[in-house]
Coordinates of C-alpha atoms and ligand atoms in Angstrom, one line a residue:
M1 CA 145.8 301.3 -21.8
T2 CA 147.4 297.9 -22.4
R3 CA 145.3 294.8 -22.2
Q4 CA 147.1 293.8 -19.0
T5 CA 146.5 297.0 -17.1
M6 CA 142.8 296.8 -18.3
W7 CA 142.5 293.4 -16.7
I8 CA 144.2 294.5 -13.5
A9 CA 141.8 297.5 -13.3
L10 CA 138.8 295.3 -14.0
I11 CA 139.8 292.6 -11.5
G12 CA 140.6 295.3 -9.0
T13 CA 137.1 296.9 -9.4
L14 CA 135.5 293.5 -9.1
M15 CA 137.4 292.8 -5.9
I16 CA 136.6 296.1 -4.4
S17 CA 132.9 295.8 -5.1
A18 CA 132.9 292.2 -3.8
A19 CA 134.5 293.3 -0.6
F20 CA 132.1 296.2 -0.4
S21 CA 129.0 294.0 -0.8
I22 CA 130.3 291.6 1.8
A23 CA 130.8 294.5 4.2
L24 CA 127.4 295.8 3.3
A25 CA 125.8 292.4 4.0
R26 CA 127.5 292.2 7.3
E27 CA 126.4 295.8 8.2
S28 CA 122.7 295.0 7.4
D29 CA 123.0 291.8 9.5
R30 CA 124.3 293.9 12.3
Q31 CA 121.4 296.3 11.9
A32 CA 118.9 293.5 11.8
D33 CA 120.4 292.0 15.0
A34 CA 120.3 295.4 16.7
A35 CA 116.7 296.0 15.5
A36 CA 115.7 292.5 16.8
E37 CA 117.4 293.2 20.1
L38 CA 115.7 296.5 20.5
Q39 CA 112.3 294.9 19.6
A40 CA 112.8 292.2 22.2
A41 CA 113.8 294.8 24.9
M42 CA 110.6 296.7 24.0
V43 CA 108.4 293.6 24.3
T44 CA 110.0 292.8 27.7
E45 CA 109.4 296.4 28.9
G46 CA 105.9 296.3 27.5
T47 CA 105.1 293.1 29.3
D48 CA 106.0 294.6 32.7
L49 CA 104.0 297.8 31.9
Y50 CA 101.0 295.6 30.9
A51 CA 101.2 293.6 34.2
V52 CA 101.1 296.8 36.3
N53 CA 98.7 298.9 34.3
C54 CA 96.3 296.8 32.2
V55 CA 95.7 293.3 33.7
A56 CA 92.9 294.5 36.0
C57 CA 90.7 294.9 33.0
H58 CA 92.2 293.0 30.1
G59 CA 93.3 289.9 32.0
A60 CA 96.7 288.1 32.4
S61 CA 96.4 286.5 29.0
G62 CA 94.7 289.4 27.3
E63 CA 91.5 287.4 27.5
G64 CA 89.4 290.3 28.8
I65 CA 87.6 290.4 32.2
A66 CA 83.9 290.8 32.6
A67 CA 82.7 293.8 30.6
Y68 CA 86.3 294.6 29.6
P69 CA 87.3 293.4 26.1
P70 CA 90.0 290.9 25.1
L71 CA 93.1 292.3 23.4
T72 CA 94.1 289.2 21.6
A73 CA 92.8 290.5 18.3
V74 CA 94.7 293.8 18.6
V75 CA 97.7 292.0 16.9
G76 CA 96.0 292.8 13.6
M77 CA 95.4 296.4 14.3
D78 CA 97.7 299.1 12.9
E79 CA 100.3 300.6 15.3
R80 CA 99.0 304.1 15.1
T81 CA 95.5 303.1 16.2
I82 CA 96.8 301.0 19.1
F83 CA 99.1 303.8 20.2
N84 CA 96.4 306.4 20.1
T85 CA 94.0 304.2 22.0
V86 CA 96.5 303.7 24.8
E87 CA 97.7 307.3 24.8
R88 CA 94.3 309.1 24.6
G89 CA 91.9 306.4 25.9
R90 CA 88.4 305.9 24.5
Y91 CA 86.0 308.7 25.2
N92 CA 83.2 307.8 27.7
T93 CA 84.5 304.3 28.4
A94 CA 86.6 302.8 31.2
M95 CA 89.6 302.8 28.8
A96 CA 91.4 305.8 30.3
A97 CA 94.1 307.9 28.6
F98 CA 97.5 306.6 29.8
G99 CA 99.7 309.2 28.0
V100 CA 101.4 311.7 30.2
E101 CA 100.2 314.5 28.0
E102 CA 96.7 313.4 28.5
G103 CA 97.0 313.3 32.3
G104 CA 98.1 309.6 32.5
T105 CA 101.4 308.1 33.7
L106 CA 103.0 306.6 30.6
T107 CA 105.6 308.3 28.3
A108 CA 105.5 307.9 24.5
M109 CA 108.4 305.5 24.7
Q110 CA 106.6 303.3 27.2
I111 CA 103.5 303.3 25.1
E112 CA 105.6 302.3 22.1
S113 CA 106.8 299.3 24.2
L114 CA 103.2 298.4 25.0
V115 CA 102.3 298.6 21.3
A116 CA 105.3 296.3 20.5
M117 CA 104.2 293.8 23.1
L118 CA 100.6 293.8 21.9
R119 CA 101.7 293.2 18.3
A120 CA 104.2 290.5 19.3
D121 CA 101.3 288.2 20.4
T122 CA 103.2 286.6 23.3
W123 CA 100.3 286.1 25.7
D124 CA 101.7 282.9 27.3
T125 CA 104.9 284.8 28.3
V126 CA 102.8 287.7 29.5
A127 CA 100.6 285.4 31.7
T128 CA 103.8 283.8 33.2
R129 CA 105.3 287.2 33.9
V130 CA 102.1 288.5 35.5
A131 CA 102.0 285.4 37.7
E132 CA 105.7 285.9 38.7
L133 CA 104.9 289.5 39.7
D134 CA 101.9 288.1 41.7
L135 CA 99.5 290.3 39.8
T136 CA 97.1 287.7 38.3
P137 CA 93.7 289.2 38.9
P138 CA 91.1 287.3 40.9
K139 CA 88.8 285.0 39.0
I140 CA 85.3 286.3 38.2
V141 CA 82.6 284.2 40.0
V142 CA 80.6 282.2 37.4
A143 CA 77.5 280.0 37.8
E144 CA 77.7 276.3 36.7
I145 CA 75.0 275.1 34.2
P146 CA 74.5 271.3 34.5
A147 CA 74.3 269.6 31.1
E148 CA 70.7 268.3 31.7
T149 CA 69.5 271.9 32.6
L150 CA 71.0 273.1 29.3
A151 CA 69.2 270.3 27.5
M152 CA 65.9 271.2 29.2
V153 CA 66.3 274.8 27.9
Q154 CA 67.3 273.7 24.4
V155 CA 63.9 272.0 23.7
L156 CA 61.9 275.2 24.3
P157 CA 60.8 277.2 21.3
N158 CA 63.8 279.5 20.5
G159 CA 65.7 277.1 22.8
D160 CA 69.1 277.5 21.2
V161 CA 69.0 281.2 21.7
L162 CA 67.8 280.9 25.3
A163 CA 70.6 278.3 26.0
E164 CA 73.2 280.6 24.6
G165 CA 71.7 283.5 26.6
L166 CA 71.9 281.4 29.8
T167 CA 75.5 280.4 29.1
I168 CA 76.5 284.1 28.6
Y169 CA 74.5 285.1 31.7
A170 CA 76.2 282.4 33.9
E171 CA 79.6 283.5 32.8
N172 CA 79.2 287.3 32.9
C173 CA 76.2 288.4 34.9
A174 CA 75.5 285.8 37.7
A175 CA 78.2 287.2 40.0
C176 CA 76.1 290.3 40.6
H177 CA 72.6 289.3 39.6
G178 CA 72.6 285.8 41.2
A179 CA 72.8 282.3 39.6
N180 CA 69.1 282.4 38.7
G181 CA 68.6 286.1 38.2
E182 CA 67.3 286.4 41.8
G183 CA 69.4 289.5 42.5
S184 CA 72.0 290.1 45.3
T185 CA 73.1 292.9 47.5
L186 CA 75.1 294.0 44.5
A187 CA 72.4 294.1 41.8
P188 CA 68.7 293.9 41.3
A189 CA 66.7 290.7 40.3
L190 CA 66.4 290.1 36.6
N191 CA 64.0 287.2 36.6
T192 CA 60.8 288.9 37.9
D193 CA 57.4 289.6 36.2
E194 CA 57.7 293.1 37.4
L195 CA 60.9 293.6 35.3
R196 CA 59.4 292.0 32.3
M197 CA 56.4 294.3 32.5
R198 CA 58.4 297.5 33.1
L199 CA 61.2 296.9 30.5
S200 CA 60.7 296.1 26.7
D201 CA 63.3 294.1 24.8
A202 CA 64.7 297.3 23.5
D203 CA 65.0 298.8 27.0
I204 CA 66.9 295.7 28.2
A205 CA 69.2 295.8 25.2
R206 CA 69.9 299.5 25.8
I207 CA 70.8 298.9 29.4
I208 CA 73.2 296.1 28.4
Q209 CA 74.7 298.3 25.7
E210 CA 75.1 301.5 27.7
G211 CA 75.3 300.2 31.3
V212 CA 74.1 302.5 34.1
P213 CA 76.9 305.0 34.7
G214 CA 78.0 305.5 38.3
T215 CA 76.8 302.0 39.3
L216 CA 78.4 298.5 39.0
M217 CA 76.4 298.0 35.8
A218 CA 79.0 298.4 33.0
S219 CA 78.5 298.8 29.3
W220 CA 78.9 295.3 27.7
T221 CA 79.3 296.5 24.1
S222 CA 83.0 295.8 24.0
A223 CA 82.8 292.3 25.6
L224 CA 79.7 290.9 24.0
D225 CA 78.9 291.0 20.2
V226 CA 75.4 292.0 19.0
N227 CA 74.2 288.3 18.8
Q228 CA 75.4 287.6 22.3
Q229 CA 73.7 290.7 23.6
Q230 CA 70.4 289.6 21.8
A231 CA 70.7 286.1 23.3
V232 CA 70.9 287.6 26.9
V233 CA 68.0 289.9 26.1
A234 CA 66.0 286.9 25.0
L235 CA 66.9 285.1 28.2
I236 CA 65.8 288.0 30.5
S237 CA 62.5 288.5 28.6
G238 CA 62.0 284.7 28.5
W239 CA 62.9 284.0 32.1
G240 CA 59.2 283.3 32.9
E241 CA 59.3 280.2 30.7
L242 CA 62.5 279.0 32.4
N243 CA 60.9 279.4 35.8
T244 CA 57.8 277.5 34.5
I245 CA 59.9 274.4 33.4
G246 CA 61.9 274.6 36.7
V247 CA 65.3 275.7 35.5
N248 CA 67.4 276.2 38.7
L249 CA 71.2 276.7 38.6
P250 CA 73.2 275.7 41.7
V251 CA 73.9 278.5 44.1
I252 CA 77.4 280.0 43.6
E253 CA 79.8 278.8 46.3
T254 CA 82.8 280.9 47.3
A255 CA 85.8 279.8 49.3
P256 CA 85.4 280.6 53.0
L257 CA 87.4 283.6 54.2
D258 CA 90.7 283.2 56.1
T259 CA 90.0 285.3 59.2
S260 CA 93.2 284.4 61.1
P261 CA 94.9 287.2 63.0
E262 CA 97.7 287.2 60.4
A263 CA 95.3 287.7 57.5
T264 CA 93.4 290.4 59.3
A265 CA 96.6 292.2 60.2
K266 CA 97.8 292.1 56.6
G267 CA 94.4 293.4 55.5
Q268 CA 94.6 296.2 57.9
Q269 CA 98.0 297.2 56.7
L270 CA 96.8 297.2 53.0
F271 CA 93.7 299.1 54.0
N272 CA 95.7 301.8 55.8
L273 CA 98.0 302.1 52.8
L274 CA 95.4 302.1 50.0
C275 CA 92.0 302.9 51.2
T276 CA 92.0 305.3 54.2
Q277 CA 92.7 308.3 52.0
C278 CA 89.1 308.0 50.7
H279 CA 87.3 305.7 53.1
G280 CA 88.7 307.5 56.2
I281 CA 90.8 306.2 59.2
D282 CA 89.4 302.7 60.2
G283 CA 86.9 302.9 57.4
Y284 CA 84.7 305.5 59.1
G285 CA 84.1 307.2 55.8
S286 CA 84.9 310.7 54.4
A287 CA 83.4 313.4 52.2
I288 CA 84.6 311.5 49.1
A289 CA 83.8 307.9 49.9
P290 CA 81.2 306.0 52.1
A291 CA 81.9 304.4 55.5
L292 CA 82.6 300.7 55.4
N293 CA 82.9 300.4 59.2
N294 CA 79.1 300.2 60.0
Q295 CA 76.7 297.4 60.7
T296 CA 74.3 298.2 57.9
F297 CA 77.0 297.8 55.2
L298 CA 78.7 294.8 56.8
N299 CA 75.5 292.9 57.5
Q300 CA 74.0 293.4 54.1
T301 CA 77.1 292.7 52.0
P302 CA 78.4 289.1 51.6
D303 CA 82.1 288.4 51.4
A304 CA 81.9 287.6 47.7
A305 CA 80.2 290.9 47.0
I306 CA 82.8 292.9 49.0
Q307 CA 85.6 291.1 47.1
Q308 CA 83.9 291.7 43.8
I309 CA 83.6 295.5 44.4
I310 CA 87.2 295.8 45.6
A311 CA 88.5 293.9 42.5
G312 CA 86.3 295.5 39.9
G313 CA 85.8 299.0 41.3
V314 CA 82.6 301.0 40.6
T315 CA 82.7 302.3 37.0
G316 CA 81.9 306.1 36.8
T317 CA 82.9 306.8 40.4
N318 CA 86.2 307.3 42.2
M319 CA 86.3 303.7 43.4
P320 CA 89.2 302.2 41.5
A321 CA 89.4 298.6 40.3
W322 CA 92.1 297.0 42.6
G323 CA 92.0 293.6 40.8
G324 CA 95.2 294.3 38.9
Y325 CA 97.2 295.6 41.8
L326 CA 96.2 293.3 44.6
T327 CA 96.1 289.5 44.6
D328 CA 93.1 287.3 45.5
A329 CA 94.7 286.8 48.9
D330 CA 95.2 290.5 49.4
I331 CA 91.6 291.3 48.6
A332 CA 90.4 288.4 50.9
A333 CA 92.7 289.8 53.7
I334 CA 91.2 293.3 53.3
T335 CA 87.7 291.7 53.5
A336 CA 88.7 289.8 56.6
Y337 CA 89.9 293.1 58.2
L338 CA 86.6 294.8 57.3
R339 CA 84.8 291.8 58.9
S340 CA 86.9 292.2 62.1
L341 CA 85.4 295.7 62.5
A342 CA 81.8 294.4 62.8
P343 CA 81.7 293.8 66.6
T344 CA 82.5 297.5 67.4
A345 CA 81.0 299.1 64.3
P346 CA 78.2 301.8 64.7
I347 CA 74.8 300.7 63.4
V348 CA 74.8 303.4 60.7
A349 CA 77.6 305.5 59.3
P350 CA 78.1 308.8 61.1
A351 CA 77.2 311.9 59.0
Q352 CA 80.1 313.3 57.1
P353 CA 81.0 317.0 57.2
Ligands
LIG1 C1 89.6 300.2 33.9 C2 89.6 299.2 32.8 C3 90.7 299.3 31.7 C4 92.1 299.4 31.9 C5 92.9 299.4 33.3 C6 92.7 299.3 30.6 N1 91.7 299.2 29.7 FE1 92.0 299.1 27.6 N2 90.0 299.1 27.4 C7 89.0 299.1 28.3 C8 87.7 299.2 27.7 C9 86.4 299.3 28.4 C10 87.9 299.2 26.3 C11 86.9 299.2 25.2 C12 86.7 300.7 24.8 C13 85.7 300.8 23.7 O1 84.5 300.5 24.0 O2 86.1 301.3 22.6 C14 89.4 299.1 26.1 C15 90.0 299.0 24.9 C16 91.3 298.9 24.7 C17 92.0 298.7 23.4 C18 91.2 298.7 22.0 C19 90.7 297.3 21.8 C20 89.9 297.2 20.5 O3 89.7 296.1 20.1 O4 89.5 298.3 20.0 C21 93.3 298.6 23.6 C22 94.4 298.5 22.5 C23 93.5 298.7 25.0 N3 92.3 298.9 25.6 C24 94.8 298.6 25.6 C25 95.0 298.8 27.0 C26 96.3 298.9 27.6 C27 97.6 298.7 26.9 C28 96.1 299.1 28.9 C29 97.1 299.4 30.0 C30 98.1 300.4 29.7 C31 94.7 299.2 29.1 N4 94.0 299.0 27.9 C32 94.1 299.4 30.4 C33 89.3 299.1 29.7 C34 90.5 299.2 30.3
LIG2 C1 79.4 294.0 38.7 C2 78.0 293.8 39.0 C3 77.1 293.6 37.7 C4 77.3 292.7 36.7 C5 78.5 291.8 36.5 C6 76.2 292.9 35.8 N1 75.3 293.8 36.3 FE1 73.5 294.3 35.5 N2 73.2 295.7 37.0 C7 74.1 295.9 38.1 C8 73.5 296.9 38.9 C9 74.2 297.5 40.2 C10 72.3 297.4 38.4 C11 71.4 298.5 38.8 C12 71.8 299.8 38.2 C13 70.9 300.9 38.7 O1 71.1 301.3 39.8 O2 70.1 301.3 37.9 C14 72.1 296.5 37.2 C15 71.1 296.6 36.3 C16 70.8 295.8 35.3 C17 69.6 295.8 34.5 C18 68.4 296.7 34.7 C19 67.5 296.1 35.8 C20 66.3 297.0 36.2 O3 65.5 296.5 37.0 O4 66.2 298.1 35.7 C21 69.7 294.8 33.5 C22 68.7 294.4 32.4 C23 71.0 294.2 33.7 N3 71.7 294.8 34.8 C24 71.5 293.2 33.0 C25 72.8 292.6 33.1 C26 73.4 291.7 32.2 C27 72.7 291.0 31.1 C28 74.6 291.4 32.7 C29 75.7 290.5 32.1 C30 76.0 290.6 30.7 C31 74.9 292.2 33.9 N4 73.7 293.0 34.1 C32 76.0 292.2 34.6 C33 75.3 295.2 38.3 C34 75.8 294.3 37.5
LIG3 C1 90.0 307.5 45.3 C2 89.0 307.2 46.3 C3 88.9 305.7 46.7 C4 89.8 304.8 47.1 C5 91.3 305.0 47.1 C6 89.1 303.6 47.5 N1 87.8 303.8 47.3 FE1 86.3 302.4 47.8 N2 84.9 303.7 47.1 C7 85.1 305.0 46.7 C8 83.8 305.6 46.3 C9 83.6 307.0 45.8 C10 82.8 304.6 46.5 C11 81.3 304.7 46.3 C12 81.0 304.2 44.9 C13 79.5 304.3 44.6 O1 79.1 305.5 44.5 O2 78.9 303.3 44.5 C14 83.5 303.4 47.1 C15 82.9 302.2 47.4 C16 83.5 301.1 48.0 C17 82.8 300.0 48.5 C18 81.3 299.7 48.4 C19 80.7 300.4 49.5 C20 79.2 300.4 49.5 O3 78.6 301.0 50.4 O4 78.6 299.8 48.6 C21 83.8 299.1 49.0 C22 83.6 297.8 49.7 C23 85.1 299.8 48.9 N3 84.9 301.0 48.2 C24 86.3 299.3 49.3 C25 87.5 299.9 49.1 C26 88.8 299.3 49.5 C27 89.0 298.0 50.2 C28 89.8 300.2 49.1 C29 91.3 300.1 49.2 C30 91.8 298.9 48.6 C31 89.1 301.4 48.4 N4 87.7 301.1 48.5 C32 89.8 302.5 48.0 C33 86.3 305.6 46.6 C34 87.6 305.0 46.9

């Protein structure tokens, strides 16, 4: 080979390899673009799936609702664990198995999209989309603690723990157990001598941890950490002292119900569509669910309580949580419809076959 042909061969090789690496770079750009596009499409699909299937419990911004945990820390969890949790559920908790193979409604591809969305950490976008779809769940009723009341509690022995307990209680428990633990039609009183004599701290802690299956009392282990649970236990077993110093939180006010004919008609339509299959035509009850159309139930259950049950369901029974499917206004409309039955309702529910 002459020097000249050697040079030509060498330059030729260099040129080919340069062209090749440019093409390669372009190709990997194309692949990266395609991957980013696919990823974005999955996050978008996952957002809509989340809005329809998950907001009722985990909230529009993944903040968690009542006893149901936030998902904002899931971003750091590995993909497989998230996938398995959604596909198979968590045994013995309200986290159901969503995978079609496990009796749920979501395909593996759809669950992949949910995982992509949970790991993308785009909760602001999720909340906006949920609002667009009109699926923002109703707000949980919370009690207000005036600053001077909190200061009164803080000076007691163990006051910091009691004040933390009261704060957690006001946010999570007051909707059912009453602003001052006085109880409601939904749940028993927690501020009585009788309870403090019957239940030790360990008993109270166990009830908070395990809940009471088949009732509205959920397990709080995934929503409250151990210190928070202990603070509420201290509050319940120390409620006597709070009563002694005169701690009294304002009664929880709820907005008055719209009982216009339009709201009532809309409520009736929703009830016929979603509720009669279990609660019977006109709410007269069936073998699977109790009558709602009777004086006893309607007189004893305030509007806020009815709305809370419809939104949150009853864990451990067939009563679903409708909070993620129905808006506040829908749930209020159904409540207005149930109220409209009162004048003609039987005193007690007729016996079911
Ligand atoms: C009926 C209420 C409910 C619904 C609806 C629900 N979850 Fe859950 N989810 C829970 C509960 C309760 C837990 C905690 C389970 C436990 O104690 O391990 C949980 C846990 C999780 C966890 C694990 C969190 C962690 O920190 O370990 C993920 C992930 C999750 N849910 C995703 C979803 C997704 C996605 C959907 C919708 C497809 C969904 N959930 C729907 C109640 C619900
Ligand atoms: C959605 C309604 C609801 C919420 C919210 C709720 N509870 Fe309950 N709770 C109940 C019901 C209903 C019972 C009675 C269960 C039964 O029939 O044994 C109960 C029972 C209890 C008991 C046992 C009372 C007794 O006399 O045996 C304790 C203690 C308790 N709840 C603490 C709490 C705490 C603490 C919170 C907040 C972290 C809370 N609950 C939130 C509905 C609720
Ligand atoms: C799949 C069956 C099913 C469907 C659908 C259903 N429920 Fe229920 N519901 C039940 C069961 C079962 C209970 C009793 C739970 C218990 O044991 O505490 C119940 C309880 C209730 C209660 C409390 C009754 C009481 O006496 O304390 C209300 C209110 C209620 N449901 C309203 C509704 C509304 C409104 C709808 C439609 C949006 C609906 N339910 C749809 C099964 C269902």
